[in-house]
Amino acid sequence: MTQPLQNITDLTLKELQQALSTLGEPSFRATQIHQWLFSHRAATFDEMTILSLALRKKLAESFSIHQLSAVTYQECFEEGCENPTQKILLELQDGNQVESVLIASENRMTGCVSSQIGCPLQCPFCATGRMGFRRNLTAGEITGQVYALNDLVAAREPGKALTNIVFMGMGEPLLNTDNVIEAIENLTTRNYRFCLSQKRITISTVGVIPEILRLAKSGMKTKLAVSLHSADQQKRESLMPIAARQYPLAELGKALSEYSSSTGMPVTIVYLLLRGINDSLDDAKILARFAKTFLCKINLIDYNSINNSKFKPVYSAARELFQQYLMNAGLHVTVRKSYGTTINAACGQLATVGIQNPQ
Ligand code: SF4
């Protein structure tokens, strides 16, 4: 049986340079091809008219090009919002699938992208965690999700494009940092199609300490969100056992403090409110104590149900008391609206196997 050709969009720029050097081509050719793939979104080598016919032929003999596009698509309208939330399912070259979401709010078109297929951290409240872990996504597959979401934006309003990107889809981005950073470079490089400001990109993590410190030193200007869900070590371990044990709160607090002081940017603490579990005023008190040790803002989110889950969303009265306590403590607190719950597109609901809440 003949092996399928390697998908060239799975190569990083460095790997592309090595591949071109093996073909006896200078390194600047790799830069040109990279731009054709990740800026012009070429689907065939014949489109790369800047290359000689001979090189295009040589490339087609060694590689395939698999650009992602949506295979299925669902949408739902939120109350009072004229633009729908849209979720797409994308098929990767190896047959694996991944989900991404387009969230339209007042002035923003936000693409929520995945960084892994499944997730190794297995937080019990999350559909992705229940899928198990299959593999990291390549930088090309992450970039491809952004393009596929942007297709939806362009179909709605020709000439418009995504304005923001959040790494809040399937997987833990800071367990795939190299590819996430490479994808961010594809999306922020000057003269490339998107050319987004790094400040419009948010990386959301459970708190992978060494990688937070790496970002702090990198000079990148992307935003950081940390899923905390409890400021009590024991309780956090019951909610996110693998992550909380591996990255204890005391050390996480120090890393976040280093991050905010070296970047000058606040960290967003994401706090998923779960009824009767982490929504008491005592929980708010310890959260306030933790959050006051570094520059941050707090984002409270409601739980979005998944199949066979013991967790329940908080009552709105309890959420208001919780928020008020934090605000009285001098903290900046917002409540994040959930988008796409009826199509299993909201936080913690993405999964490409049947774990989600039946609608
Ligand atoms: S919440 Fe995030 S880290 Fe936890 S299992 Fe889900 S995707 Fe992974």
Short mmCIF file of C-alpha atoms and ligand atoms in Angstrom, two decimals:
data_model
loop_
_atom_site.label_atom_id
_atom_site.label_comp_id
_atom_site.label_asym_id
_atom_site.label_seq_id
_atom_site.Cartn_x
_atom_site.Cartn_y
_atom_site.Cartn_z
CA MET A 1 0.00 0.00 0.00
CA THR A 2 1.39 3.43 -0.91
CA GLN A 3 1.88 5.86 1.98
CA PRO A 4 -0.07 9.14 1.72
CA LEU A 5 2.13 12.14 0.98
CA GLN A 6 3.04 14.32 3.93
CA ASN A 7 0.72 17.29 4.41
CA ILE A 8 2.96 20.32 3.94
CA THR A 9 0.77 22.52 6.17
CA ASP A 10 1.81 20.30 9.12
CA LEU A 11 5.40 21.57 8.83
CA THR A 12 6.66 24.49 10.85
CA LEU A 13 8.63 27.20 9.05
CA LYS A 14 11.86 25.64 10.32
CA GLU A 15 10.84 22.18 9.09
CA LEU A 16 9.85 23.68 5.75
CA GLN A 17 13.30 25.25 5.47
CA GLN A 18 14.91 21.86 6.17
CA ALA A 19 12.65 20.16 3.61
CA LEU A 20 13.51 22.75 0.94
CA SER A 21 17.19 22.43 1.71
CA THR A 22 16.88 18.64 1.15
CA LEU A 23 15.37 19.44 -2.25
CA GLY A 24 18.41 21.65 -2.95
CA GLU A 25 16.47 24.93 -2.69
CA PRO A 26 17.52 28.11 -0.85
CA SER A 27 15.87 29.00 2.44
CA PHE A 28 13.98 32.04 1.06
CA ARG A 29 11.88 29.62 -1.02
CA ALA A 30 10.58 28.14 2.24
CA THR A 31 9.50 31.61 3.35
CA GLN A 32 7.66 32.14 0.05
CA ILE A 33 5.91 28.76 0.27
CA HIS A 34 5.02 29.40 3.91
CA GLN A 35 3.39 32.67 2.91
CA TRP A 36 1.44 30.95 0.13
CA LEU A 37 0.19 28.34 2.58
CA PHE A 38 -0.64 30.50 5.59
CA SER A 39 -1.40 33.86 4.07
CA HIS A 40 -2.82 33.10 0.60
CA ARG A 41 -4.19 29.75 1.80
CA ALA A 42 -3.11 27.99 -1.38
CA ALA A 43 -4.78 24.61 -1.89
CA THR A 44 -2.49 23.47 -4.72
CA PHE A 45 1.16 24.00 -5.61
CA ASP A 46 0.08 25.29 -9.03
CA GLU A 47 -1.31 28.40 -7.34
CA MET A 48 2.21 29.29 -6.16
CA THR A 49 3.01 31.05 -9.39
CA ILE A 50 6.07 32.72 -7.87
CA LEU A 51 7.79 29.29 -7.95
CA SER A 52 9.21 27.68 -11.08
CA LEU A 53 7.16 24.97 -12.74
CA ALA A 54 9.93 22.46 -11.95
CA LEU A 55 9.84 23.26 -8.22
CA ARG A 56 6.05 23.12 -8.09
CA LYS A 57 6.25 19.67 -9.69
CA LYS A 58 8.94 18.55 -7.25
CA LEU A 59 6.84 19.73 -4.29
CA ALA A 60 3.72 17.97 -5.56
CA GLU A 61 5.68 14.73 -5.80
CA SER A 62 6.76 14.97 -2.14
CA PHE A 63 3.85 16.68 -0.37
CA SER A 64 0.09 17.13 -0.34
CA ILE A 65 -1.72 20.28 0.82
CA HIS A 66 -4.62 19.75 3.21
CA GLN A 67 -6.30 23.08 4.00
CA LEU A 68 -9.08 22.78 6.56
CA SER A 69 -12.67 23.59 5.84
CA ALA A 70 -15.84 22.89 7.79
CA VAL A 71 -17.51 19.53 7.25
CA THR A 72 -20.51 20.22 9.44
CA TYR A 73 -21.85 23.37 10.84
CA GLN A 74 -24.44 24.32 13.50
CA GLU A 75 -25.71 27.66 14.66
CA CYS A 76 -27.89 29.13 17.38
CA PHE A 77 -29.17 32.60 18.17
CA GLU A 78 -28.69 34.06 21.65
CA GLU A 79 -31.45 36.15 23.14
CA GLY A 80 -31.14 39.77 22.03
CA CYS A 81 -28.28 39.06 19.63
CA GLU A 82 -28.84 39.32 15.89
CA ASN A 83 -25.75 37.31 14.92
CA PRO A 84 -25.73 33.57 15.60
CA THR A 85 -23.02 31.60 17.42
CA GLN A 86 -21.69 29.05 14.94
CA LYS A 87 -19.85 25.81 15.61
CA ILE A 88 -17.93 23.96 12.94
CA LEU A 89 -16.49 20.48 12.79
CA LEU A 90 -13.29 20.13 10.79
CA GLU A 91 -11.78 16.96 9.45
CA LEU A 92 -8.00 16.62 9.68
CA GLN A 93 -5.89 14.75 7.17
CA ASP A 94 -5.51 11.72 9.48
CA GLY A 95 -9.29 11.41 9.90
CA ASN A 96 -9.38 12.99 13.38
CA GLN A 97 -11.88 15.78 13.91
CA VAL A 98 -11.81 19.04 15.77
CA GLU A 99 -14.39 21.68 16.72
CA SER A 100 -14.12 25.47 16.63
CA VAL A 101 -16.64 28.19 17.41
CA LEU A 102 -17.43 31.65 16.05
CA ILE A 103 -18.87 34.00 18.65
CA ALA A 104 -20.34 37.27 17.44
CA SER A 105 -20.91 39.99 20.00
CA GLU A 106 -21.42 43.75 19.64
CA ASN A 107 -18.19 44.84 17.97
CA ARG A 108 -16.31 41.59 17.87
CA MET A 109 -16.09 38.46 15.83
CA THR A 110 -14.21 36.03 18.05
CA GLY A 111 -12.85 32.70 16.90
CA CYS A 112 -12.55 30.10 19.65
CA VAL A 113 -9.98 27.55 18.52
CA SER A 114 -8.76 24.17 19.75
CA SER A 115 -5.15 23.26 20.45
CA GLN A 116 -5.42 19.50 21.01
CA ILE A 117 -7.67 16.62 20.01
CA GLY A 118 -9.21 15.76 23.35
CA CYS A 119 -7.30 16.75 26.48
CA PRO A 120 -5.02 14.82 28.85
CA LEU A 121 -6.14 16.79 31.92
CA GLN A 122 -9.58 15.18 32.24
CA CYS A 123 -11.38 17.83 34.30
CA PRO A 124 -14.61 16.02 35.27
CA PHE A 125 -16.92 18.91 34.34
CA CYS A 126 -15.61 19.16 30.77
CA ALA A 127 -16.74 17.20 27.71
CA THR A 128 -13.32 17.52 26.04
CA GLY A 129 -11.64 16.06 29.13
CA ARG A 130 -13.91 13.02 28.97
CA MET A 131 -12.81 12.30 25.40
CA GLY A 132 -9.31 11.40 26.54
CA PHE A 133 -6.27 12.67 24.68
CA ARG A 134 -5.43 11.81 21.09
CA ARG A 135 -2.75 14.24 19.96
CA ASN A 136 -1.58 17.82 19.75
CA LEU A 137 -2.74 19.88 16.80
CA THR A 138 -0.07 21.20 14.47
CA ALA A 139 0.41 24.93 14.00
CA GLY A 140 -1.09 24.52 10.51
CA GLU A 141 -4.20 22.84 11.94
CA ILE A 142 -4.62 25.64 14.48
CA THR A 143 -4.16 28.30 11.79
CA GLY A 144 -6.57 26.36 9.54
CA GLN A 145 -9.34 26.63 12.15
CA VAL A 146 -8.98 30.40 12.10
CA TYR A 147 -9.32 30.44 8.32
CA ALA A 148 -12.38 28.16 8.44
CA LEU A 149 -14.03 30.40 11.04
CA ASN A 150 -13.14 33.43 8.99
CA ASP A 151 -14.99 31.86 6.04
CA LEU A 152 -18.14 32.10 8.18
CA VAL A 153 -17.50 35.77 8.92
CA ALA A 154 -16.89 36.56 5.25
CA ALA A 155 -20.05 34.66 4.24
CA ARG A 156 -22.07 36.76 6.67
CA GLU A 157 -20.53 40.10 5.85
CA PRO A 158 -18.23 40.23 2.83
CA GLY A 159 -15.06 42.17 3.57
CA LYS A 160 -15.26 41.54 7.34
CA ALA A 161 -12.80 39.32 9.23
CA LEU A 162 -12.28 37.81 12.66
CA THR A 163 -11.27 40.44 15.20
CA ASN A 164 -10.21 38.26 18.14
CA ILE A 165 -8.99 34.75 18.81
CA VAL A 166 -9.25 32.79 22.03
CA PHE A 167 -7.54 29.48 22.75
CA MET A 168 -10.50 28.16 24.72
CA GLY A 169 -11.56 25.28 22.50
CA MET A 170 -10.56 21.65 22.92
CA GLY A 171 -7.34 20.96 24.82
CA GLU A 172 -4.79 22.75 26.98
CA PRO A 173 -2.82 25.19 24.78
CA LEU A 174 0.16 25.35 27.14
CA LEU A 175 0.72 21.61 26.73
CA ASN A 176 1.24 22.37 23.04
CA THR A 177 2.98 25.71 23.39
CA ASP A 178 5.41 25.46 20.45
CA ASN A 179 2.62 24.89 17.95
CA VAL A 180 0.37 27.50 19.57
CA ILE A 181 3.17 30.08 19.34
CA GLU A 182 3.91 29.15 15.72
CA ALA A 183 0.19 29.51 14.87
CA ILE A 184 0.10 32.89 16.60
CA GLU A 185 3.06 33.92 14.45
CA ASN A 186 1.14 32.86 11.32
CA LEU A 187 -1.78 35.00 12.42
CA THR A 188 0.14 38.07 13.53
CA THR A 189 3.00 38.32 11.02
CA ARG A 190 3.05 41.57 9.09
CA ASN A 191 2.14 41.13 5.40
CA TYR A 192 0.26 37.92 6.18
CA ARG A 193 -3.50 37.67 5.65
CA PHE A 194 -4.64 38.23 9.23
CA CYS A 195 -1.91 40.42 10.63
CA LEU A 196 -3.75 40.54 13.96
CA SER A 197 -2.38 42.34 16.97
CA GLN A 198 -1.14 39.87 19.60
CA LYS A 199 -3.29 41.76 22.10
CA ARG A 200 -6.35 40.40 20.34
CA ILE A 201 -5.36 36.84 21.13
CA THR A 202 -6.04 35.16 24.49
CA ILE A 203 -4.40 31.97 25.65
CA SER A 204 -6.47 30.19 28.26
CA THR A 205 -4.73 27.69 30.52
CA VAL A 206 -5.39 25.62 33.63
CA GLY A 207 -2.11 27.02 34.93
CA VAL A 208 0.83 25.17 33.37
CA ILE A 209 3.44 26.95 35.47
CA PRO A 210 6.65 26.46 33.43
CA GLU A 211 4.89 27.60 30.25
CA ILE A 212 3.36 30.65 31.97
CA LEU A 213 6.88 31.64 32.99
CA ARG A 214 8.07 31.00 29.43
CA LEU A 215 5.36 33.33 28.07
CA ALA A 216 6.28 35.93 30.69
CA LYS A 217 9.86 35.97 29.40
CA SER A 218 8.97 35.66 25.70
CA GLY A 219 8.05 39.29 25.10
CA MET A 220 4.74 38.18 23.56
CA LYS A 221 1.79 40.48 24.11
CA THR A 222 -0.99 37.91 23.98
CA LYS A 223 -3.43 37.92 26.88
CA LEU A 224 -3.48 35.18 29.48
CA ALA A 225 -6.55 33.64 31.13
CA VAL A 226 -6.24 31.07 33.91
CA SER A 227 -9.01 28.65 34.80
CA LEU A 228 -8.93 28.68 38.58
CA HIS A 229 -12.37 27.46 39.69
CA SER A 230 -11.27 27.42 43.33
CA ALA A 231 -8.60 29.18 45.38
CA ASP A 232 -8.57 26.31 47.85
CA GLN A 233 -5.97 23.67 46.95
CA GLN A 234 -8.03 20.70 48.13
CA LYS A 235 -11.21 21.84 46.45
CA ARG A 236 -9.34 22.67 43.25
CA GLU A 237 -7.90 19.15 43.26
CA SER A 238 -11.42 17.74 43.41
CA LEU A 239 -12.47 19.85 40.42
CA MET A 240 -9.40 19.52 38.22
CA PRO A 241 -7.36 16.69 39.78
CA ILE A 242 -4.50 16.37 37.32
CA ALA A 243 -3.91 20.07 36.76
CA ALA A 244 -4.30 21.12 40.39
CA ARG A 245 -1.89 18.47 41.71
CA GLN A 246 0.68 19.15 39.04
CA TYR A 247 0.49 22.94 39.36
CA PRO A 248 -0.26 23.74 43.05
CA LEU A 249 -1.95 27.03 43.88
CA ALA A 250 0.91 28.47 45.91
CA GLU A 251 3.33 28.13 42.98
CA LEU A 252 0.70 29.12 40.45
CA GLY A 253 0.09 32.36 42.35
CA LYS A 254 3.83 33.18 42.20
CA ALA A 255 3.97 32.44 38.46
CA LEU A 256 0.94 34.64 37.75
CA SER A 257 2.45 37.39 39.82
CA GLU A 258 5.67 37.14 37.81
CA TYR A 259 3.67 37.09 34.57
CA SER A 260 1.65 40.20 35.37
CA SER A 261 4.62 42.15 36.68
CA SER A 262 6.92 41.32 33.77
CA THR A 263 4.29 41.88 31.05
CA GLY A 264 2.42 44.72 32.77
CA MET A 265 -0.80 43.00 31.72
CA PRO A 266 -3.52 41.73 34.02
CA VAL A 267 -4.27 38.01 34.09
CA THR A 268 -7.91 37.01 33.71
CA ILE A 269 -8.96 34.56 36.40
CA VAL A 270 -11.70 32.38 34.98
CA TYR A 271 -13.94 31.00 37.71
CA LEU A 272 -16.59 28.45 36.82
CA LEU A 273 -19.37 28.67 39.38
CA LEU A 274 -20.74 25.27 40.38
CA ARG A 275 -23.81 25.09 42.56
CA GLY A 276 -23.08 24.05 46.14
CA ILE A 277 -19.42 23.37 45.35
CA ASN A 278 -17.47 26.60 44.94
CA ASP A 279 -20.13 29.32 45.12
CA SER A 280 -20.24 30.22 48.84
CA LEU A 281 -19.08 33.47 50.40
CA ASP A 282 -16.21 31.52 52.00
CA ASP A 283 -15.14 30.53 48.47
CA ALA A 284 -15.38 34.17 47.41
CA LYS A 285 -13.28 35.20 50.41
CA ILE A 286 -10.38 32.87 49.61
CA LEU A 287 -10.61 33.79 45.95
CA ALA A 288 -10.32 37.48 46.86
CA ARG A 289 -7.26 36.73 49.01
CA PHE A 290 -5.60 34.86 46.13
CA ALA A 291 -6.51 37.41 43.47
CA LYS A 292 -5.16 40.34 45.44
CA THR A 293 -1.60 39.07 45.15
CA PHE A 294 -1.20 40.07 41.48
CA LEU A 295 -2.69 42.25 38.74
CA CYS A 296 -5.85 40.51 37.58
CA LYS A 297 -9.50 40.65 36.75
CA ILE A 298 -12.02 37.96 37.49
CA ASN A 299 -14.39 36.45 34.98
CA LEU A 300 -17.24 34.42 36.49
CA ILE A 301 -18.83 31.84 34.23
CA ASP A 302 -21.90 29.67 34.56
CA TYR A 303 -21.66 25.94 34.12
CA ASN A 304 -22.81 24.59 30.77
CA SER A 305 -24.24 21.11 31.22
CA ILE A 306 -22.87 17.97 29.62
CA ASN A 307 -24.27 14.44 29.62
CA ASN A 308 -24.28 12.46 32.91
CA SER A 309 -22.71 15.25 34.91
CA LYS A 310 -23.12 15.67 38.65
CA PHE A 311 -22.42 19.41 38.36
CA LYS A 312 -25.13 22.05 38.24
CA PRO A 313 -25.12 25.73 37.32
CA VAL A 314 -25.26 28.22 40.16
CA TYR A 315 -28.48 30.08 41.08
CA SER A 316 -28.37 33.66 39.85
CA ALA A 317 -28.89 35.05 43.38
CA ALA A 318 -25.81 33.15 44.60
CA ARG A 319 -23.80 34.40 41.61
CA GLU A 320 -24.78 38.00 42.35
CA LEU A 321 -23.77 37.71 46.02
CA PHE A 322 -20.48 36.09 45.01
CA GLN A 323 -19.75 38.85 42.48
CA GLN A 324 -20.72 41.59 44.92
CA TYR A 325 -18.42 40.20 47.61
CA LEU A 326 -15.46 40.30 45.20
CA MET A 327 -16.32 43.79 44.00
CA ASN A 328 -16.58 45.04 47.57
CA ALA A 329 -13.10 43.61 48.07
CA GLY A 330 -11.91 46.01 45.34
CA LEU A 331 -11.59 43.46 42.53
CA HIS A 332 -12.60 43.92 38.91
CA VAL A 333 -15.25 41.27 38.22
CA THR A 334 -17.31 40.48 35.14
CA VAL A 335 -19.79 37.72 34.39
CA ARG A 336 -19.17 36.03 31.07
CA LYS A 337 -22.21 35.35 28.97
CA SER A 338 -22.34 31.79 27.64
CA TYR A 339 -22.67 31.54 23.89
CA GLY A 340 -23.78 28.46 21.98
CA THR A 341 -25.09 26.28 24.83
CA THR A 342 -27.92 24.85 22.71
CA ILE A 343 -25.48 23.55 20.10
CA ASN A 344 -22.90 22.31 22.68
CA ALA A 345 -20.54 25.07 21.62
CA ALA A 346 -20.07 26.77 24.99
CA CYS A 347 -17.13 26.49 27.39
CA GLY A 348 -16.46 22.91 28.42
CA GLN A 349 -18.92 21.42 25.91
CA LEU A 350 -16.69 20.77 22.90
CA ALA A 351 -16.11 17.11 22.06
CA THR A 352 -16.06 15.15 18.84
CA VAL A 353 -17.53 12.01 20.41
CA GLY A 354 -20.98 11.71 21.98
CA ILE A 355 -20.41 13.13 25.46
CA GLN A 356 -22.22 16.38 25.09
CA ASN A 357 -25.61 17.29 26.43
CA PRO A 358 -28.37 15.98 24.14
CA GLN A 359 -30.44 18.92 22.88
S1 SF4 B 1 -11.36 22.16 31.07
FE1 SF4 B 1 -9.65 22.55 29.68
S2 SF4 B 1 -7.94 21.53 30.72
FE2 SF4 B 1 -9.77 20.69 31.66
S3 SF4 B 1 -10.22 18.85 30.46
FE3 SF4 B 1 -11.38 20.54 29.53
S4 SF4 B 1 -10.07 21.27 27.89
FE4 SF4 B 1 -8.78 20.06 29.26
#
